[in-house]
PDB file of C-alpha atoms and ligand atoms in Angstrom:
ATOM      1  CA  MET A   1      -0.555 -12.423 -22.983  1.00  0.00           C
ATOM      2  CA  LYS A   2      -3.312 -15.028 -22.724  1.00  0.00           C
ATOM      3  CA  ARG A   3      -6.511 -13.852 -21.047  1.00  0.00           C
ATOM      4  CA  PRO A   4      -6.048 -14.359 -17.277  1.00  0.00           C
ATOM      5  CA  SER A   5      -8.567 -16.058 -15.017  1.00  0.00           C
ATOM      6  CA  SER A   6      -7.230 -14.726 -11.707  1.00  0.00           C
ATOM      7  CA  ILE A   7      -5.402 -11.418 -11.130  1.00  0.00           C
ATOM      8  CA  VAL A   8      -3.432 -10.128  -8.149  1.00  0.00           C
ATOM      9  CA  ILE A   9      -2.229  -6.536  -8.213  1.00  0.00           C
ATOM     10  CA  LEU A  10       0.280  -5.017  -5.777  1.00  0.00           C
ATOM     11  CA  THR A  11       0.602  -1.255  -5.482  1.00  0.00           C
ATOM     12  CA  GLY A  12       3.068   1.016  -3.720  1.00  0.00           C
ATOM     13  CA  ALA A  13       3.568   4.717  -3.129  1.00  0.00           C
ATOM     14  CA  GLY A  14       4.306   5.372  -6.809  1.00  0.00           C
ATOM     15  CA  ILE A  15       0.657   4.917  -7.772  1.00  0.00           C
ATOM     16  CA  SER A  16      -0.283   7.833  -5.483  1.00  0.00           C
ATOM     17  CA  ALA A  17       2.673  10.071  -6.441  1.00  0.00           C
ATOM     18  CA  GLU A  18       0.775  11.928  -9.194  1.00  0.00           C
ATOM     19  CA  SER A  19      -2.038  12.560  -6.707  1.00  0.00           C
ATOM     20  CA  GLY A  20       0.466  14.573  -4.663  1.00  0.00           C
ATOM     21  CA  VAL A  21       1.243  11.938  -2.008  1.00  0.00           C
ATOM     22  CA  ASP A  22       4.983  11.704  -1.245  1.00  0.00           C
ATOM     23  CA  THR A  23       6.792   8.460  -1.973  1.00  0.00           C
ATOM     24  CA  PHE A  24       9.418   7.127   0.424  1.00  0.00           C
ATOM     25  CA  ARG A  25      12.618   6.462  -1.511  1.00  0.00           C
ATOM     26  CA  ASP A  26      12.509   8.789  -4.477  1.00  0.00           C
ATOM     27  CA  ALA A  27      14.702  11.891  -4.363  1.00  0.00           C
ATOM     28  CA  GLY A  28      13.143  14.146  -1.721  1.00  0.00           C
ATOM     29  CA  GLY A  29      10.989  11.275  -0.463  1.00  0.00           C
ATOM     30  CA  ILE A  30       9.716  10.830   3.092  1.00  0.00           C
ATOM     31  CA  TRP A  31      12.719   8.824   4.295  1.00  0.00           C
ATOM     32  CA  SER A  32      15.073  11.559   3.082  1.00  0.00           C
ATOM     33  CA  LYS A  33      13.358  13.959   5.527  1.00  0.00           C
ATOM     34  CA  VAL A  34      12.751  11.813   8.598  1.00  0.00           C
ATOM     35  CA  ASP A  35      14.440   8.689   9.953  1.00  0.00           C
ATOM     36  CA  TYR A  36      12.031   5.759   9.666  1.00  0.00           C
ATOM     37  CA  ARG A  37      13.404   4.410  12.970  1.00  0.00           C
ATOM     38  CA  ASP A  38      11.979   7.447  14.765  1.00  0.00           C
ATOM     39  CA  VAL A  39       8.480   7.421  13.261  1.00  0.00           C
ATOM     40  CA  ALA A  40       7.790   3.959  11.778  1.00  0.00           C
ATOM     41  CA  THR A  41       8.955   1.462  14.410  1.00  0.00           C
ATOM     42  CA  PRO A  42       7.433   0.336  17.756  1.00  0.00           C
ATOM     43  CA  GLN A  43      10.685   1.402  19.432  1.00  0.00           C
ATOM     44  CA  GLY A  44      10.389   4.910  17.966  1.00  0.00           C
ATOM     45  CA  PHE A  45       6.807   5.164  19.217  1.00  0.00           C
ATOM     46  CA  ALA A  46       7.798   4.016  22.696  1.00  0.00           C
ATOM     47  CA  ARG A  47      10.691   6.500  22.726  1.00  0.00           C
ATOM     48  CA  ASN A  48       8.747   9.543  21.533  1.00  0.00           C
ATOM     49  CA  PRO A  49       5.014   9.010  20.913  1.00  0.00           C
ATOM     50  CA  ARG A  50       4.366  12.739  20.374  1.00  0.00           C
ATOM     51  CA  LEU A  51       6.828  12.794  17.457  1.00  0.00           C
ATOM     52  CA  VAL A  52       5.139   9.768  15.876  1.00  0.00           C
ATOM     53  CA  HIS A  53       1.629  11.185  16.358  1.00  0.00           C
ATOM     54  CA  ASP A  54       2.762  14.456  14.797  1.00  0.00           C
ATOM     55  CA  PHE A  55       4.256  12.610  11.799  1.00  0.00           C
ATOM     56  CA  TYR A  56       1.007  10.757  11.095  1.00  0.00           C
ATOM     57  CA  ASN A  57      -1.197  13.760  11.955  1.00  0.00           C
ATOM     58  CA  GLN A  58       0.598  15.730   9.241  1.00  0.00           C
ATOM     59  CA  ARG A  59       0.176  12.904   6.700  1.00  0.00           C
ATOM     60  CA  ARG A  60      -3.481  12.402   7.709  1.00  0.00           C
ATOM     61  CA  ARG A  61      -4.219  16.126   7.266  1.00  0.00           C
ATOM     62  CA  GLY A  62      -2.580  15.915   3.830  1.00  0.00           C
ATOM     63  CA  MET A  63      -5.166  13.345   2.742  1.00  0.00           C
ATOM     64  CA  ALA A  64      -7.821  16.090   2.580  1.00  0.00           C
ATOM     65  CA  GLY A  65      -5.983  17.766  -0.293  1.00  0.00           C
ATOM     66  CA  VAL A  66      -5.401  14.775  -2.575  1.00  0.00           C
ATOM     67  CA  ALA A  67      -7.632  12.760  -4.910  1.00  0.00           C
ATOM     68  CA  PRO A  68      -7.417   9.459  -6.800  1.00  0.00           C
ATOM     69  CA  ASN A  69      -5.640   9.696 -10.162  1.00  0.00           C
ATOM     70  CA  ALA A  70      -6.211   7.904 -13.501  1.00  0.00           C
ATOM     71  CA  ALA A  71      -4.177   4.895 -12.335  1.00  0.00           C
ATOM     72  CA  HIS A  72      -6.381   4.336  -9.269  1.00  0.00           C
ATOM     73  CA  VAL A  73      -9.483   4.744 -11.449  1.00  0.00           C
ATOM     74  CA  ALA A  74      -8.170   2.273 -14.041  1.00  0.00           C
ATOM     75  CA  LEU A  75      -7.637  -0.408 -11.365  1.00  0.00           C
ATOM     76  CA  ALA A  76     -11.184   0.098 -10.059  1.00  0.00           C
ATOM     77  CA  ARG A  77     -12.463  -0.214 -13.642  1.00  0.00           C
ATOM     78  CA  LEU A  78     -10.474  -3.445 -14.087  1.00  0.00           C
ATOM     79  CA  GLU A  79     -11.895  -4.897 -10.861  1.00  0.00           C
ATOM     80  CA  HIS A  80     -15.472  -4.244 -11.954  1.00  0.00           C
ATOM     81  CA  ALA A  81     -15.068  -5.204 -15.627  1.00  0.00           C
ATOM     82  CA  PHE A  82     -13.006  -8.370 -15.095  1.00  0.00           C
ATOM     83  CA  SER A  83     -15.090 -11.534 -14.669  1.00  0.00           C
ATOM     84  CA  GLY A  84     -12.400 -13.647 -12.955  1.00  0.00           C
ATOM     85  CA  ALA A  85     -10.890 -13.606  -9.446  1.00  0.00           C
ATOM     86  CA  PHE A  86      -9.355 -10.239  -8.541  1.00  0.00           C
ATOM     87  CA  LEU A  87      -7.436  -8.939  -5.525  1.00  0.00           C
ATOM     88  CA  LEU A  88      -5.738  -5.575  -5.106  1.00  0.00           C
ATOM     89  CA  VAL A  89      -3.060  -5.554  -2.376  1.00  0.00           C
ATOM     90  CA  THR A  90      -1.712  -2.137  -1.492  1.00  0.00           C
ATOM     91  CA  GLN A  91       1.272  -1.190   0.652  1.00  0.00           C
ATOM     92  CA  ASN A  92      -0.174   2.319   0.808  1.00  0.00           C
ATOM     93  CA  ILE A  93      -1.960   3.639   3.890  1.00  0.00           C
ATOM     94  CA  ASP A  94      -3.890   6.300   1.937  1.00  0.00           C
ATOM     95  CA  ASP A  95      -7.538   5.752   0.919  1.00  0.00           C
ATOM     96  CA  LEU A  96      -7.178   6.639  -2.760  1.00  0.00           C
ATOM     97  CA  HIS A  97      -7.975   3.133  -4.033  1.00  0.00           C
ATOM     98  CA  GLU A  98     -11.256   3.095  -2.095  1.00  0.00           C
ATOM     99  CA  ARG A  99     -12.122   6.611  -3.241  1.00  0.00           C
ATOM    100  CA  ALA A 100     -11.525   5.493  -6.856  1.00  0.00           C
ATOM    101  CA  GLY A 101     -14.021   2.629  -6.384  1.00  0.00           C
ATOM    102  CA  SER A 102     -11.811  -0.370  -5.543  1.00  0.00           C
ATOM    103  CA  SER A 103     -13.415  -2.787  -3.078  1.00  0.00           C
ATOM    104  CA  ARG A 104     -11.616  -6.154  -3.328  1.00  0.00           C
ATOM    105  CA  LEU A 105      -8.696  -4.475  -1.583  1.00  0.00           C
ATOM    106  CA  ILE A 106      -6.236  -5.317   1.197  1.00  0.00           C
ATOM    107  CA  HIS A 107      -4.175  -2.681   3.023  1.00  0.00           C
ATOM    108  CA  MET A 108      -1.251  -4.894   4.064  1.00  0.00           C
ATOM    109  CA  HIS A 109       0.465  -1.978   5.856  1.00  0.00           C
ATOM    110  CA  GLY A 110      -2.721  -0.653   7.483  1.00  0.00           C
ATOM    111  CA  GLU A 111      -4.592   2.614   6.964  1.00  0.00           C
ATOM    112  CA  ILE A 112      -3.791   6.159   8.033  1.00  0.00           C
ATOM    113  CA  GLY A 113      -7.518   6.845   8.571  1.00  0.00           C
ATOM    114  CA  GLN A 114      -7.767   4.165  11.266  1.00  0.00           C
ATOM    115  CA  ALA A 115      -6.737   4.095  14.915  1.00  0.00           C
ATOM    116  CA  LEU A 116      -5.826   1.017  16.958  1.00  0.00           C
ATOM    117  CA  CYS A 117      -6.140   0.913  20.739  1.00  0.00           C
ATOM    118  CA  SER A 118      -3.351  -1.088  22.402  1.00  0.00           C
ATOM    119  CA  ASN A 119      -5.552  -1.487  25.479  1.00  0.00           C
ATOM    120  CA  CYS A 120      -8.833  -2.824  24.122  1.00  0.00           C
ATOM    121  CA  GLY A 121      -7.724  -3.797  20.601  1.00  0.00           C
ATOM    122  CA  ASN A 122     -10.518  -1.807  18.936  1.00  0.00           C
ATOM    123  CA  ARG A 123      -9.948  -0.393  15.433  1.00  0.00           C
ATOM    124  CA  LEU A 124     -11.684   2.907  14.869  1.00  0.00           C
ATOM    125  CA  HIS A 125     -12.202   5.182  11.861  1.00  0.00           C
ATOM    126  CA  TRP A 126      -9.942   8.156  12.698  1.00  0.00           C
ATOM    127  CA  PRO A 127      -9.880  11.056  10.198  1.00  0.00           C
ATOM    128  CA  GLY A 128      -8.582  13.642  12.684  1.00  0.00           C
ATOM    129  CA  ASP A 129      -5.483  14.199  14.829  1.00  0.00           C
ATOM    130  CA  MET A 130      -4.344  11.831  17.553  1.00  0.00           C
ATOM    131  CA  ASP A 131      -2.022  12.475  20.491  1.00  0.00           C
ATOM    132  CA  VAL A 132      -0.678  10.953  23.688  1.00  0.00           C
ATOM    133  CA  ASP A 133      -3.652  12.271  25.695  1.00  0.00           C
ATOM    134  CA  THR A 134      -6.362  11.211  23.245  1.00  0.00           C
ATOM    135  CA  LEU A 135      -8.952   8.969  24.901  1.00  0.00           C
ATOM    136  CA  CYS A 136      -9.970   5.703  23.287  1.00  0.00           C
ATOM    137  CA  PRO A 137     -13.741   6.116  22.605  1.00  0.00           C
ATOM    138  CA  ALA A 138     -14.228   2.386  23.206  1.00  0.00           C
ATOM    139  CA  CYS A 139     -12.419   1.760  26.511  1.00  0.00           C
ATOM    140  CA  HIS A 140     -11.840   5.402  27.597  1.00  0.00           C
ATOM    141  CA  SER A 141      -8.172   4.728  28.353  1.00  0.00           C
ATOM    142  CA  MET A 142      -5.708   7.585  27.683  1.00  0.00           C
ATOM    143  CA  GLY A 143      -2.507   7.299  25.663  1.00  0.00           C
ATOM    144  CA  THR A 144      -3.271   3.843  24.250  1.00  0.00           C
ATOM    145  CA  LEU A 145      -4.244   4.908  20.711  1.00  0.00           C
ATOM    146  CA  ARG A 146      -1.830   4.565  17.793  1.00  0.00           C
ATOM    147  CA  PRO A 147      -2.247   4.866  14.024  1.00  0.00           C
ATOM    148  CA  ASP A 148      -3.431   1.512  12.647  1.00  0.00           C
ATOM    149  CA  VAL A 149      -0.396   1.213  10.372  1.00  0.00           C
ATOM    150  CA  VAL A 150       2.187  -1.595  10.216  1.00  0.00           C
ATOM    151  CA  TRP A 151       5.628  -0.407  11.330  1.00  0.00           C
ATOM    152  CA  PHE A 152       8.988  -1.924  10.446  1.00  0.00           C
ATOM    153  CA  GLY A 153       9.444  -5.112  12.440  1.00  0.00           C
ATOM    154  CA  GLU A 154       5.679  -5.711  12.717  1.00  0.00           C
ATOM    155  CA  MET A 155       3.706  -8.342  10.824  1.00  0.00           C
ATOM    156  CA  PRO A 156       1.824  -7.011   7.763  1.00  0.00           C
ATOM    157  CA  TYR A 157      -1.927  -7.672   7.706  1.00  0.00           C
ATOM    158  CA  HIS A 158      -3.809 -10.464   5.891  1.00  0.00           C
ATOM    159  CA  LEU A 159      -0.700 -12.356   4.693  1.00  0.00           C
ATOM    160  CA  GLY A 160      -2.583 -15.672   4.646  1.00  0.00           C
ATOM    161  CA  ARG A 161      -5.246 -14.326   2.282  1.00  0.00           C
ATOM    162  CA  ILE A 162      -2.562 -12.701   0.118  1.00  0.00           C
ATOM    163  CA  GLU A 163      -0.559 -15.937  -0.025  1.00  0.00           C
ATOM    164  CA  ARG A 164      -3.599 -17.920  -1.164  1.00  0.00           C
ATOM    165  CA  ALA A 165      -4.367 -15.354  -3.872  1.00  0.00           C
ATOM    166  CA  LEU A 166      -0.752 -15.433  -5.132  1.00  0.00           C
ATOM    167  CA  GLU A 167      -0.866 -19.235  -5.338  1.00  0.00           C
ATOM    168  CA  ALA A 168      -4.079 -19.133  -7.382  1.00  0.00           C
ATOM    169  CA  CYS A 169      -3.367 -16.218  -9.722  1.00  0.00           C
ATOM    170  CA  ASP A 170      -2.201 -16.451 -13.324  1.00  0.00           C
ATOM    171  CA  LEU A 171      -1.434 -12.749 -13.621  1.00  0.00           C
ATOM    172  CA  PHE A 172       0.529 -10.712 -11.027  1.00  0.00           C
ATOM    173  CA  VAL A 173       1.024  -6.986 -11.658  1.00  0.00           C
ATOM    174  CA  SER A 174       3.263  -4.808  -9.469  1.00  0.00           C
ATOM    175  CA  ILE A 175       2.671  -1.053  -9.737  1.00  0.00           C
ATOM    176  CA  GLY A 176       4.557   1.908  -8.244  1.00  0.00           C
ATOM    177  CA  THR A 177       6.762   0.099  -5.759  1.00  0.00           C
ATOM    178  CA  SER A 178      10.548   0.027  -5.381  1.00  0.00           C
ATOM    179  CA  GLY A 179      10.468  -3.654  -4.427  1.00  0.00           C
ATOM    180  CA  SER A 180      12.712  -2.915  -1.466  1.00  0.00           C
ATOM    181  CA  VAL A 181      10.494  -3.990   1.463  1.00  0.00           C
ATOM    182  CA  TYR A 182       9.520  -7.593   2.242  1.00  0.00           C
ATOM    183  CA  PRO A 183       7.258  -9.497   2.253  1.00  0.00           C
ATOM    184  CA  ALA A 184       5.675  -7.445  -0.575  1.00  0.00           C
ATOM    185  CA  ALA A 185       8.923  -7.493  -2.571  1.00  0.00           C
ATOM    186  CA  GLY A 186       8.785 -11.299  -2.599  1.00  0.00           C
ATOM    187  CA  PHE A 187       5.241 -11.581  -4.000  1.00  0.00           C
ATOM    188  CA  VAL A 188       6.497 -11.685  -7.608  1.00  0.00           C
ATOM    189  CA  GLU A 189       8.579 -14.808  -6.903  1.00  0.00           C
ATOM    190  CA  GLU A 190       5.650 -16.466  -5.133  1.00  0.00           C
ATOM    191  CA  ALA A 191       3.384 -15.761  -8.120  1.00  0.00           C
ATOM    192  CA  ARG A 192       6.006 -17.015 -10.609  1.00  0.00           C
ATOM    193  CA  ARG A 193       6.501 -20.185  -8.574  1.00  0.00           C
ATOM    194  CA  HIS A 194       2.830 -20.926  -9.165  1.00  0.00           C
ATOM    195  CA  GLY A 195       3.024 -20.256 -12.885  1.00  0.00           C
ATOM    196  CA  ALA A 196       1.684 -16.700 -13.055  1.00  0.00           C
ATOM    197  CA  HIS A 197       2.670 -14.196 -15.717  1.00  0.00           C
ATOM    198  CA  THR A 198       4.341 -11.283 -13.913  1.00  0.00           C
ATOM    199  CA  VAL A 199       4.332  -7.632 -14.962  1.00  0.00           C
ATOM    200  CA  GLU A 200       6.014  -4.546 -13.468  1.00  0.00           C
ATOM    201  CA  LEU A 201       4.498  -1.130 -14.186  1.00  0.00           C
ATOM    202  CA  ASN A 202       6.750   1.504 -12.599  1.00  0.00           C
ATOM    203  CA  LEU A 203       8.399   4.857 -13.283  1.00  0.00           C
ATOM    204  CA  GLU A 204      11.773   3.119 -13.433  1.00  0.00           C
ATOM    205  CA  PRO A 205      13.115  -0.430 -12.980  1.00  0.00           C
ATOM    206  CA  SER A 206      12.548  -1.512  -9.353  1.00  0.00           C
ATOM    207  CA  ASP A 207      14.964  -3.504  -7.191  1.00  0.00           C
ATOM    208  CA  GLY A 208      13.120  -6.650  -8.290  1.00  0.00           C
ATOM    209  CA  PHE A 209      12.936  -5.687 -11.972  1.00  0.00           C
ATOM    210  CA  SER A 210      14.746  -8.787 -13.227  1.00  0.00           C
ATOM    211  CA  LEU A 211      12.189 -11.076 -11.547  1.00  0.00           C
ATOM    212  CA  PHE A 212       9.336  -9.922 -13.813  1.00  0.00           C
ATOM    213  CA  ALA A 213       8.476 -11.578 -17.150  1.00  0.00           C
ATOM    214  CA  GLU A 214       7.315  -8.226 -18.532  1.00  0.00           C
ATOM    215  CA  ALA A 215       7.910  -4.592 -17.577  1.00  0.00           C
ATOM    216  CA  GLU A 216       6.753  -1.193 -18.716  1.00  0.00           C
ATOM    217  CA  HIS A 217       8.289   1.995 -17.315  1.00  0.00           C
ATOM    218  CA  GLY A 218       6.585   5.348 -17.239  1.00  0.00           C
ATOM    219  CA  LYS A 219       4.124   7.402 -15.206  1.00  0.00           C
ATOM    220  CA  ALA A 220       1.358   5.368 -13.573  1.00  0.00           C
ATOM    221  CA  THR A 221      -1.373   7.699 -14.855  1.00  0.00           C
ATOM    222  CA  GLU A 222      -0.225   6.874 -18.405  1.00  0.00           C
ATOM    223  CA  ILE A 223       0.894   3.237 -18.386  1.00  0.00           C
ATOM    224  CA  VAL A 224      -1.700   1.781 -15.989  1.00  0.00           C
ATOM    225  CA  PRO A 225      -4.839   2.892 -17.874  1.00  0.00           C
ATOM    226  CA  ALA A 226      -3.265   1.722 -21.157  1.00  0.00           C
ATOM    227  CA  PHE A 227      -2.369  -1.649 -19.595  1.00  0.00           C
ATOM    228  CA  VAL A 228      -5.918  -2.096 -18.242  1.00  0.00           C
ATOM    229  CA  GLU A 229      -7.475  -1.256 -21.623  1.00  0.00           C
ATOM    230  CA  ARG A 230      -5.233  -3.796 -23.399  1.00  0.00           C
ATOM    231  CA  LEU A 231      -6.062  -6.420 -20.775  1.00  0.00           C
ATOM    232  CA  LEU A 232      -9.825  -5.857 -21.054  1.00  0.00           C
ATOM    233  CA  ALA A 233      -9.611  -5.869 -24.852  1.00  0.00           C
ATOM    234  CA  GLY A 234      -8.080  -9.332 -24.587  1.00  0.00           C
ATOM    235  CA  GLU A 235      -4.849  -8.293 -26.269  1.00  0.00           C
TER     236      GLU A 235
HETATM  237  N1  APR B 301       4.392   6.451 -11.611  1.00  0.00           N
HETATM  238  C1  APR B 301       4.850   5.177 -11.411  1.00  0.00           C
HETATM  239  N2  APR B 301       5.792   4.860 -10.500  1.00  0.00           N
HETATM  240  C2  APR B 301       6.289   5.875  -9.756  1.00  0.00           C
HETATM  241  C3  APR B 301       5.868   7.219  -9.895  1.00  0.00           C
HETATM  242  C4  APR B 301       4.869   7.484 -10.874  1.00  0.00           C
HETATM  243  N3  APR B 301       4.403   8.727 -11.082  1.00  0.00           N
HETATM  244  N4  APR B 301       6.566   7.989  -9.017  1.00  0.00           N
HETATM  245  C5  APR B 301       7.400   7.151  -8.359  1.00  0.00           C
HETATM  246  N5  APR B 301       7.247   5.885  -8.800  1.00  0.00           N
HETATM  247  C6  APR B 301       7.942   4.673  -8.350  1.00  0.00           C
HETATM  248  C7  APR B 301       9.393   4.916  -7.979  1.00  0.00           C
HETATM  249  O1  APR B 301      10.222   4.723  -9.124  1.00  0.00           O
HETATM  250  C8  APR B 301       9.634   3.821  -6.921  1.00  0.00           C
HETATM  251  O2  APR B 301      10.111   2.626  -7.538  1.00  0.00           O
HETATM  252  O3  APR B 301       7.311   4.244  -7.160  1.00  0.00           O
HETATM  253  C9  APR B 301       8.254   3.565  -6.325  1.00  0.00           C
HETATM  254  C10 APR B 301       8.107   4.111  -4.920  1.00  0.00           C
HETATM  255  O4  APR B 301       8.983   3.373  -4.104  1.00  0.00           O
HETATM  256  P1  APR B 301       9.010   3.673  -2.518  1.00  0.00           P
HETATM  257  O5  APR B 301       9.085   5.149  -2.304  1.00  0.00           O
HETATM  258  O6  APR B 301      10.073   2.789  -1.942  1.00  0.00           O
HETATM  259  O7  APR B 301       7.576   3.222  -2.006  1.00  0.00           O
HETATM  260  P2  APR B 301       7.073   1.735  -1.746  1.00  0.00           P
HETATM  261  O8  APR B 301       7.714   0.786  -2.690  1.00  0.00           O
HETATM  262  O9  APR B 301       5.595   1.792  -1.710  1.00  0.00           O
HETATM  263  O10 APR B 301       7.613   1.444  -0.252  1.00  0.00           O
HETATM  264  C11 APR B 301       7.227   0.219   0.318  1.00  0.00           C
HETATM  265  O11 APR B 301       8.205   0.889   2.417  1.00  0.00           O
HETATM  266  O12 APR B 301       8.589   2.575   3.901  1.00  0.00           O
HETATM  267  C12 APR B 301       7.823   1.460   3.669  1.00  0.00           C
HETATM  268  O13 APR B 301       5.687   1.064   4.513  1.00  0.00           O
HETATM  269  C13 APR B 301       6.369   1.831   3.575  1.00  0.00           C
HETATM  270  O14 APR B 301       4.677   0.851   2.182  1.00  0.00           O
HETATM  271  C14 APR B 301       5.966   1.425   2.167  1.00  0.00           C
HETATM  272  C15 APR B 301       7.031   0.401   1.792  1.00  0.00           C
END
């Protein structure tokens, strides 16, 4: 692979799996235990906000017990060692990329550690629990706070910036995602259309496997550090 000048990386739940964060569609994954329509749609939140708050409160509490793994660390190393343009786009709402040292990072599906007030529009750092009677610290309204995460049917964040980065990149790497949710699942085609080399690093072939020019399958903590070292060595 020729040395790239501009890299875009997409990550999904698989990069956090070895840190102990559940994925969604693997055997025993989150969507095998709870119906996404009840906890990850605006309609579900309107129907039963307590259920949705409880779902995210449990996942938020779980963040205290997990840490970045070697794959997160390798991507932070790549960002800081690579001299060209670099953007890491994650579908994950955990903060493991930040805690590993990544900074040129976009959370396209939002962040579990943030709250959004539907009354005043403020976004607030929110490490603790949230419920239907929680007051918004900014506008003091009750019952207007929700997790600042993008639910099914809602528009992911920063798509314009992501689109521009995909158009300009010459290397697109997809890590730990099943390639089953758009628009993220379409990023590989966008990158290819603009001439990028495309690589999938995943435990097993994803839904979009055939769209990638190159693929390596294995555990993220093993194949991602090795990939980064080869890339930085100019191989
Ligand atoms: N190393 C590498 N890949 C792994 C590992 C691992 N240790 N463990 C699992 N994987 C892979 C699985 O093979 C699977 O392809 O990670 C992928 C996880 O897929 P999903 O559970 O579907 O998660 P993701 O692709 O991030 O889901 C996308 O769907 O529900 C929505 O908003 C949610 O952001 C999420 C989006």
